[in-house]
Amino acid sequence: MNRHIARVTGFAALFATALWAGGLRAEGNKPTYQSANQIIDAAPATAWRTPDPSQVLYMDLADGKRVIIELAPHFAPQHVANIQALAHGGFWDGLSIYRSQDNYVVQFGDPDADDATKAKPLSAGAKPKLVAEFERSSKQLPFHRLKDVDGWAPETGFSNGFPAARDPATQTAWMTHCYGTLGAGRGNEADSSTGAELYVIIGDAPRGLDRNITVVGRVLQGMENLSVIPRGPAPMGFFEDPAKRVPIKSIRLEADVPVAERTPLQVFRTDTVWFDRAIEARRNRRDEWYKRPANHIGICSVAPVVRTPK
Amino acid sequence: MNRHIARVTGFAALFATALWAGGLRAEGNKPTYQSANQIIDAAPATAWRTPDPSQVLYMDLADGKRVIIELAPHFAPQHVANIQALAHGGFWDGLSIYRSQDNYVVQFGDPDADDATKAKPLSAGAKPKLVAEFERSSKQLPFHRLKDVDGWAPETGFSNGFPAARDPATQTAWMTHCYGTLGAGRGNEADSSTGAELYVIIGDAPRGLDRNITVVGRVLQGMENLSVIPRGPAPMGFFEDPAKRVPIKSIRLEADVPVAERTPLQVFRTDTVWFDRAIEARRNRRDEWYKRPANHIGICSVAPVVRTPK
């Protein structure tokens, strides 16, 4: 049973390096290593943040499982406002996950959204038409840059905790499609998304979608409840048979959920020295298992790190 | 239902570009586009290959589902020879998938492999000790290079159909960890893998594993039977409870399977002009849905393209 390969998802159980800022630690002649986990565990309270309950979605499936999502209003203000109105109005309650495509996405909302005679009306306050929010000016956006090269964008980094990319030439920034990214499905028209139909990435990062669709947030916890949904029929994974769809009990804003039913979470900040140290430990793993540190990390290699507040 | 995001897995349903080698095609003043799918569908028989049945594994799960894997003896000759002996000897028959970790791997074989008193004996012809095969000389290996930059390796491309990377400075090459990659689990010692314990990547490409473990092949078909296995307990997804493990009916070499029980497959070659054209169509999608061609592709963005022979 110990004949395994080391865990690499998120930072949990990631291993060791002493090459982060500050250099090698040594006890006598023997360097000691600090893993990303150890760095995170030793970080002070200020290295953590509590997401705004008005920007957190609880997706409660009919089988009792919960998926927790953080919205990114700084990247997609109009879509997030719509999603907040839809959640507040109970738009998704009783709807379903109606698509599961291997190594790509699950998609949920109203399967009849495109049929005017059957579509569920949007909730009060939700607009039927929005502008596309594929990218935005980077001038006012915080951006904690990763130093490694990325083939898809001139720069990558984190903005308010979300994986993102930036182009200095155009002074624009956008969220990258990573495992767990939440986006707003659209038709062929760039401005045809409302936030009512949403998708979550469940496979290898499909970065070719970047700047082609509006990204609205990211799953913080419960991805494993989405990623194991049996795949729908090829080629695109849509469940035409309603019996195959996965029923959604409700999607609510955390702010609308009674405190007793909440799942409080803290998220490891992405703009601190402790984050930088954890990233460096991840770029160059020097635990016993790893034989060749990569000296590299990708923007989508870094899963959100969450904990239950003490 | 049409309010969806376009499919990007593999080449199926990928869309159009006219910017491949040969430049724009035009009818009158209107350029016409050819999608990756169209390019693949129009390719001649010589653009396809039939894998060697002695290098194909059928993993038949107890529930009747089949996963088809191609082995890569040119990268890991000793491990592949062991795996062939183990499959021929029925080593995995009645064993299980005993690990499922979200966004990372499923792992299978003998959960008691590390307990000398309980471990299942290896099949005749399988060696109990092998050298690590993390990388090898690139001098004799074919390598059909991708032109795009990759942050993890100096060069990426395809070698005998497998996604790979290469370092001209050291004249070495290795297989990259992508969705569907098959590797040989090991303990802390580099040479502690035998091929008896195997893993398949079910999440975002964990490229940090490259050159840290022996990669032995890639799933050609049936990934969706592995990727939806409910995840085991955190942090590493091992099912300590035998009742939670997924039973394996058998893993056999295609060559050992009666013809009537085979699933014949052809694989789209990765060293032809048709492949190059499909890649270019994928790098720059110009169908109606895509608004901004990426002008880039990653080595792990390219899933194997298979078909049933006519």
PDB file of C-alpha atoms in Angstrom, chain B residues 71-254:
ATOM      1  CA  LEU B  71       2.141   0.418 -23.747  1.00  0.00           C
ATOM      2  CA  ALA B  72       5.316   2.298 -24.686  1.00  0.00           C
ATOM      3  CA  PRO B  73       8.201  -0.172 -24.819  1.00  0.00           C
ATOM      4  CA  HIS B  74      10.450   2.348 -26.553  1.00  0.00           C
ATOM      5  CA  PHE B  75      10.410   4.469 -23.395  1.00  0.00           C
ATOM      6  CA  ALA B  76      10.223   1.796 -20.686  1.00  0.00           C
ATOM      7  CA  PRO B  77      11.317  -1.536 -22.155  1.00  0.00           C
ATOM      8  CA  GLN B  78      11.935  -3.326 -18.879  1.00  0.00           C
ATOM      9  CA  HIS B  79       8.709  -2.205 -17.244  1.00  0.00           C
ATOM     10  CA  VAL B  80       6.683  -2.989 -20.337  1.00  0.00           C
ATOM     11  CA  ALA B  81       8.238  -6.480 -20.519  1.00  0.00           C
ATOM     12  CA  ASN B  82       7.250  -7.011 -16.895  1.00  0.00           C
ATOM     13  CA  ILE B  83       3.731  -5.744 -17.498  1.00  0.00           C
ATOM     14  CA  GLN B  84       3.401  -8.046 -20.483  1.00  0.00           C
ATOM     15  CA  ALA B  85       4.487 -11.015 -18.335  1.00  0.00           C
ATOM     16  CA  LEU B  86       2.099  -9.987 -15.552  1.00  0.00           C
ATOM     17  CA  ALA B  87      -0.832  -9.612 -17.928  1.00  0.00           C
ATOM     18  CA  HIS B  88      -0.002 -12.884 -19.641  1.00  0.00           C
ATOM     19  CA  GLY B  89       0.098 -14.543 -16.224  1.00  0.00           C
ATOM     20  CA  GLY B  90      -3.212 -13.057 -15.076  1.00  0.00           C
ATOM     21  CA  PHE B  91      -1.547 -11.204 -12.205  1.00  0.00           C
ATOM     22  CA  TRP B  92      -4.204  -8.484 -11.900  1.00  0.00           C
ATOM     23  CA  ASP B  93      -7.217 -10.742 -12.349  1.00  0.00           C
ATOM     24  CA  GLY B  94      -9.332 -10.447  -9.223  1.00  0.00           C
ATOM     25  CA  LEU B  95      -7.288  -7.528  -7.842  1.00  0.00           C
ATOM     26  CA  SER B  96      -8.679  -4.002  -7.631  1.00  0.00           C
ATOM     27  CA  ILE B  97      -8.473  -0.287  -8.116  1.00  0.00           C
ATOM     28  CA  TYR B  98      -7.608   0.619  -4.554  1.00  0.00           C
ATOM     29  CA  ARG B  99      -7.012   4.358  -4.837  1.00  0.00           C
ATOM     30  CA  SER B 100      -8.989   7.219  -6.387  1.00  0.00           C
ATOM     31  CA  GLN B 101      -7.734  10.707  -5.619  1.00  0.00           C
ATOM     32  CA  ASP B 102      -9.527  13.709  -7.047  1.00  0.00           C
ATOM     33  CA  ASN B 103      -7.731  15.655  -9.775  1.00  0.00           C
ATOM     34  CA  TYR B 104      -4.821  13.223  -9.620  1.00  0.00           C
ATOM     35  CA  VAL B 105      -4.841   9.442 -10.059  1.00  0.00           C
ATOM     36  CA  VAL B 106      -6.547   6.118  -9.805  1.00  0.00           C
ATOM     37  CA  GLN B 107      -4.161   3.359  -8.793  1.00  0.00           C
ATOM     38  CA  PHE B 108      -4.561  -0.379  -9.091  1.00  0.00           C
ATOM     39  CA  GLY B 109      -2.878  -3.698  -8.510  1.00  0.00           C
ATOM     40  CA  ASP B 110      -2.235  -5.521  -5.259  1.00  0.00           C
ATOM     41  CA  PRO B 111      -3.077  -3.439  -2.171  1.00  0.00           C
ATOM     42  CA  ASP B 112      -0.893  -5.803  -0.139  1.00  0.00           C
ATOM     43  CA  ALA B 113       2.133  -5.496  -2.407  1.00  0.00           C
ATOM     44  CA  ASP B 114       4.294  -4.105   0.370  1.00  0.00           C
ATOM     45  CA  ASP B 115       3.411  -6.822   2.880  1.00  0.00           C
ATOM     46  CA  ALA B 116       5.652  -9.791   2.125  1.00  0.00           C
ATOM     47  CA  THR B 117       3.332 -12.129   4.029  1.00  0.00           C
ATOM     48  CA  LYS B 118       0.257 -11.157   2.000  1.00  0.00           C
ATOM     49  CA  ALA B 119       1.572  -9.958  -1.359  1.00  0.00           C
ATOM     50  CA  LYS B 120       0.411 -11.810  -4.446  1.00  0.00           C
ATOM     51  CA  PRO B 121       3.363 -13.523  -6.159  1.00  0.00           C
ATOM     52  CA  LEU B 122       4.410 -12.000  -9.473  1.00  0.00           C
ATOM     53  CA  SER B 123       3.686 -14.007 -12.594  1.00  0.00           C
ATOM     54  CA  ALA B 124       6.292 -16.173 -14.261  1.00  0.00           C
ATOM     55  CA  GLY B 125       8.718 -14.071 -16.235  1.00  0.00           C
ATOM     56  CA  ALA B 126       8.118 -10.890 -14.261  1.00  0.00           C
ATOM     57  CA  LYS B 127      11.197  -9.609 -12.461  1.00  0.00           C
ATOM     58  CA  PRO B 128      10.934  -8.467  -8.847  1.00  0.00           C
ATOM     59  CA  LYS B 129      13.471  -5.678  -9.404  1.00  0.00           C
ATOM     60  CA  LEU B 130      13.907  -3.295 -12.316  1.00  0.00           C
ATOM     61  CA  VAL B 131      15.973  -0.221 -12.988  1.00  0.00           C
ATOM     62  CA  ALA B 132      14.153   3.105 -13.043  1.00  0.00           C
ATOM     63  CA  GLU B 133      13.184   4.162 -16.574  1.00  0.00           C
ATOM     64  CA  PHE B 134      12.418   7.831 -15.958  1.00  0.00           C
ATOM     65  CA  GLU B 135      14.043   9.032 -19.162  1.00  0.00           C
ATOM     66  CA  ARG B 136      16.232   7.695 -21.920  1.00  0.00           C
ATOM     67  CA  SER B 137      18.575   8.695 -24.676  1.00  0.00           C
ATOM     68  CA  SER B 138      16.736  10.642 -27.339  1.00  0.00           C
ATOM     69  CA  LYS B 139      19.241   9.735 -30.032  1.00  0.00           C
ATOM     70  CA  GLN B 140      17.329   6.774 -31.415  1.00  0.00           C
ATOM     71  CA  LEU B 141      13.827   7.989 -30.599  1.00  0.00           C
ATOM     72  CA  PRO B 142      11.522   9.503 -33.183  1.00  0.00           C
ATOM     73  CA  PHE B 143      10.261  12.886 -32.047  1.00  0.00           C
ATOM     74  CA  HIS B 144       7.612  14.890 -33.861  1.00  0.00           C
ATOM     75  CA  ARG B 145       8.012  18.240 -32.223  1.00  0.00           C
ATOM     76  CA  LEU B 146       5.346  20.761 -31.257  1.00  0.00           C
ATOM     77  CA  LYS B 147       6.529  24.278 -31.907  1.00  0.00           C
ATOM     78  CA  ASP B 148       4.912  25.896 -28.890  1.00  0.00           C
ATOM     79  CA  VAL B 149       6.756  26.709 -25.691  1.00  0.00           C
ATOM     80  CA  ASP B 150       6.282  24.428 -22.698  1.00  0.00           C
ATOM     81  CA  GLY B 151       7.193  25.637 -19.254  1.00  0.00           C
ATOM     82  CA  TRP B 152       8.169  22.207 -17.949  1.00  0.00           C
ATOM     83  CA  ALA B 153      10.602  21.042 -20.624  1.00  0.00           C
ATOM     84  CA  PRO B 154      12.831  22.491 -23.349  1.00  0.00           C
ATOM     85  CA  GLU B 155      10.879  20.679 -26.086  1.00  0.00           C
ATOM     86  CA  THR B 156       7.663  18.712 -26.339  1.00  0.00           C
ATOM     87  CA  GLY B 157       6.303  16.504 -29.077  1.00  0.00           C
ATOM     88  CA  PHE B 158       5.138  13.022 -29.916  1.00  0.00           C
ATOM     89  CA  SER B 159       7.202   9.877 -30.033  1.00  0.00           C
ATOM     90  CA  ASN B 160       5.570   6.826 -31.589  1.00  0.00           C
ATOM     91  CA  GLY B 161       2.239   8.438 -30.740  1.00  0.00           C
ATOM     92  CA  PHE B 162       2.963   9.202 -27.106  1.00  0.00           C
ATOM     93  CA  PRO B 163       3.199  12.713 -25.651  1.00  0.00           C
ATOM     94  CA  ALA B 164       6.793  13.325 -24.693  1.00  0.00           C
ATOM     95  CA  ALA B 165       9.429  15.905 -23.886  1.00  0.00           C
ATOM     96  CA  ARG B 166      13.063  16.231 -24.817  1.00  0.00           C
ATOM     97  CA  ASP B 167      16.146  18.068 -23.635  1.00  0.00           C
ATOM     98  CA  PRO B 168      18.663  18.728 -26.408  1.00  0.00           C
ATOM     99  CA  ALA B 169      21.329  19.592 -23.845  1.00  0.00           C
ATOM    100  CA  THR B 170      21.303  16.144 -22.297  1.00  0.00           C
ATOM    101  CA  GLN B 171      19.976  14.303 -25.359  1.00  0.00           C
ATOM    102  CA  THR B 172      17.310  12.655 -23.250  1.00  0.00           C
ATOM    103  CA  ALA B 173      13.582  12.202 -23.745  1.00  0.00           C
ATOM    104  CA  TRP B 174      10.726  11.150 -21.484  1.00  0.00           C
ATOM    105  CA  MET B 175       6.980  10.726 -21.559  1.00  0.00           C
ATOM    106  CA  THR B 176       4.941  13.567 -20.083  1.00  0.00           C
ATOM    107  CA  HIS B 177       2.226  13.125 -17.461  1.00  0.00           C
ATOM    108  CA  CYS B 178      -1.036  13.980 -19.177  1.00  0.00           C
ATOM    109  CA  TYR B 179      -4.653  13.011 -18.640  1.00  0.00           C
ATOM    110  CA  GLY B 180      -4.772   9.266 -19.279  1.00  0.00           C
ATOM    111  CA  THR B 181      -1.046   8.608 -18.750  1.00  0.00           C
ATOM    112  CA  LEU B 182      -0.236   5.191 -17.262  1.00  0.00           C
ATOM    113  CA  GLY B 183       2.698   4.953 -14.881  1.00  0.00           C
ATOM    114  CA  ALA B 184       4.315   2.466 -12.536  1.00  0.00           C
ATOM    115  CA  GLY B 185       3.864   3.282  -8.840  1.00  0.00           C
ATOM    116  CA  ARG B 186       6.974   3.202  -6.713  1.00  0.00           C
ATOM    117  CA  GLY B 187       8.104   3.741  -3.143  1.00  0.00           C
ATOM    118  CA  ASN B 188      10.769   6.217  -2.135  1.00  0.00           C
ATOM    119  CA  GLU B 189      13.488   4.353  -3.993  1.00  0.00           C
ATOM    120  CA  ALA B 190      13.718   5.259  -7.670  1.00  0.00           C
ATOM    121  CA  ASP B 191      14.075   1.604  -8.640  1.00  0.00           C
ATOM    122  CA  SER B 192      11.225   0.276  -6.510  1.00  0.00           C
ATOM    123  CA  SER B 193       8.621  -0.076  -9.264  1.00  0.00           C
ATOM    124  CA  THR B 194       7.926  -3.387 -10.997  1.00  0.00           C
ATOM    125  CA  GLY B 195       4.884  -2.467 -13.062  1.00  0.00           C
ATOM    126  CA  ALA B 196       2.627  -4.533 -10.787  1.00  0.00           C
ATOM    127  CA  GLU B 197       1.177  -1.366  -9.204  1.00  0.00           C
ATOM    128  CA  LEU B 198      -0.030   1.049 -11.848  1.00  0.00           C
ATOM    129  CA  TYR B 199      -1.691   4.467 -11.863  1.00  0.00           C
ATOM    130  CA  VAL B 200      -3.608   6.482 -14.422  1.00  0.00           C
ATOM    131  CA  ILE B 201      -3.795  10.290 -14.358  1.00  0.00           C
ATOM    132  CA  ILE B 202      -7.427  11.463 -14.014  1.00  0.00           C
ATOM    133  CA  GLY B 203      -6.936  15.210 -13.537  1.00  0.00           C
ATOM    134  CA  ASP B 204      -4.979  18.241 -14.619  1.00  0.00           C
ATOM    135  CA  ALA B 205      -1.633  17.147 -16.029  1.00  0.00           C
ATOM    136  CA  PRO B 206       0.743  16.708 -13.037  1.00  0.00           C
ATOM    137  CA  ARG B 207       3.875  17.496 -14.999  1.00  0.00           C
ATOM    138  CA  GLY B 208       5.934  17.762 -11.828  1.00  0.00           C
ATOM    139  CA  LEU B 209       5.952  13.953 -11.861  1.00  0.00           C
ATOM    140  CA  ASP B 210       7.839  13.893 -15.163  1.00  0.00           C
ATOM    141  CA  ARG B 211      11.207  12.157 -14.817  1.00  0.00           C
ATOM    142  CA  ASN B 212      10.355  11.217 -11.238  1.00  0.00           C
ATOM    143  CA  ILE B 213       8.612   7.957 -12.014  1.00  0.00           C
ATOM    144  CA  THR B 214       8.473   5.459 -14.847  1.00  0.00           C
ATOM    145  CA  VAL B 215       5.723   6.134 -17.373  1.00  0.00           C
ATOM    146  CA  VAL B 216       4.693   3.004 -19.257  1.00  0.00           C
ATOM    147  CA  GLY B 217       1.829   3.941 -21.550  1.00  0.00           C
ATOM    148  CA  ARG B 218      -1.446   5.741 -22.101  1.00  0.00           C
ATOM    149  CA  VAL B 219      -5.152   5.014 -22.082  1.00  0.00           C
ATOM    150  CA  LEU B 220      -6.582   4.963 -25.601  1.00  0.00           C
ATOM    151  CA  GLN B 221     -10.229   4.402 -24.755  1.00  0.00           C
ATOM    152  CA  GLY B 222     -12.418   4.088 -21.670  1.00  0.00           C
ATOM    153  CA  MET B 223     -10.983   6.867 -19.489  1.00  0.00           C
ATOM    154  CA  GLU B 224     -14.523   7.702 -18.405  1.00  0.00           C
ATOM    155  CA  ASN B 225     -14.659   4.339 -16.654  1.00  0.00           C
ATOM    156  CA  LEU B 226     -11.767   5.346 -14.421  1.00  0.00           C
ATOM    157  CA  SER B 227     -12.360   9.057 -13.966  1.00  0.00           C
ATOM    158  CA  VAL B 228     -15.802   8.660 -12.371  1.00  0.00           C
ATOM    159  CA  ILE B 229     -14.753   6.220  -9.664  1.00  0.00           C
ATOM    160  CA  PRO B 230     -15.820   7.784  -6.375  1.00  0.00           C
ATOM    161  CA  ARG B 231     -12.858   9.291  -4.594  1.00  0.00           C
ATOM    162  CA  GLY B 232     -11.314   7.535  -1.622  1.00  0.00           C
ATOM    163  CA  PRO B 233     -10.773   9.211   1.735  1.00  0.00           C
ATOM    164  CA  ALA B 234      -8.502  12.228   1.894  1.00  0.00           C
ATOM    165  CA  PRO B 235      -5.698  12.984   1.741  1.00  0.00           C
ATOM    166  CA  MET B 236      -4.565  10.371  -0.777  1.00  0.00           C
ATOM    167  CA  GLY B 237      -7.671   8.538  -1.855  1.00  0.00           C
ATOM    168  CA  PHE B 238      -6.690   5.025  -0.764  1.00  0.00           C
ATOM    169  CA  PHE B 239      -9.570   2.688  -0.031  1.00  0.00           C
ATOM    170  CA  GLU B 240      -8.485   0.935   3.128  1.00  0.00           C
ATOM    171  CA  ASP B 241     -11.892  -0.721   3.217  1.00  0.00           C
ATOM    172  CA  PRO B 242     -11.750  -3.565   0.654  1.00  0.00           C
ATOM    173  CA  ALA B 243     -15.491  -3.207   0.023  1.00  0.00           C
ATOM    174  CA  LYS B 244     -14.883   0.252  -1.440  1.00  0.00           C
ATOM    175  CA  ARG B 245     -12.308  -0.934  -3.956  1.00  0.00           C
ATOM    176  CA  VAL B 246     -13.295  -1.398  -7.581  1.00  0.00           C
ATOM    177  CA  PRO B 247     -12.787  -5.034  -8.596  1.00  0.00           C
ATOM    178  CA  ILE B 248     -10.820  -5.834 -11.720  1.00  0.00           C
ATOM    179  CA  LYS B 249     -12.048  -8.853 -13.630  1.00  0.00           C
ATOM    180  CA  SER B 250      -8.897  -9.118 -15.704  1.00  0.00           C
ATOM    181  CA  ILE B 251      -6.081  -7.237 -17.374  1.00  0.00           C
ATOM    182  CA  ARG B 252      -4.956  -9.023 -20.499  1.00  0.00           C
ATOM    183  CA  LEU B 253      -2.789  -8.372 -23.497  1.00  0.00           C
ATOM    184  CA  GLU B 254      -4.919  -7.935 -26.566  1.00  0.00           C
TER     185      GLU B 254
END
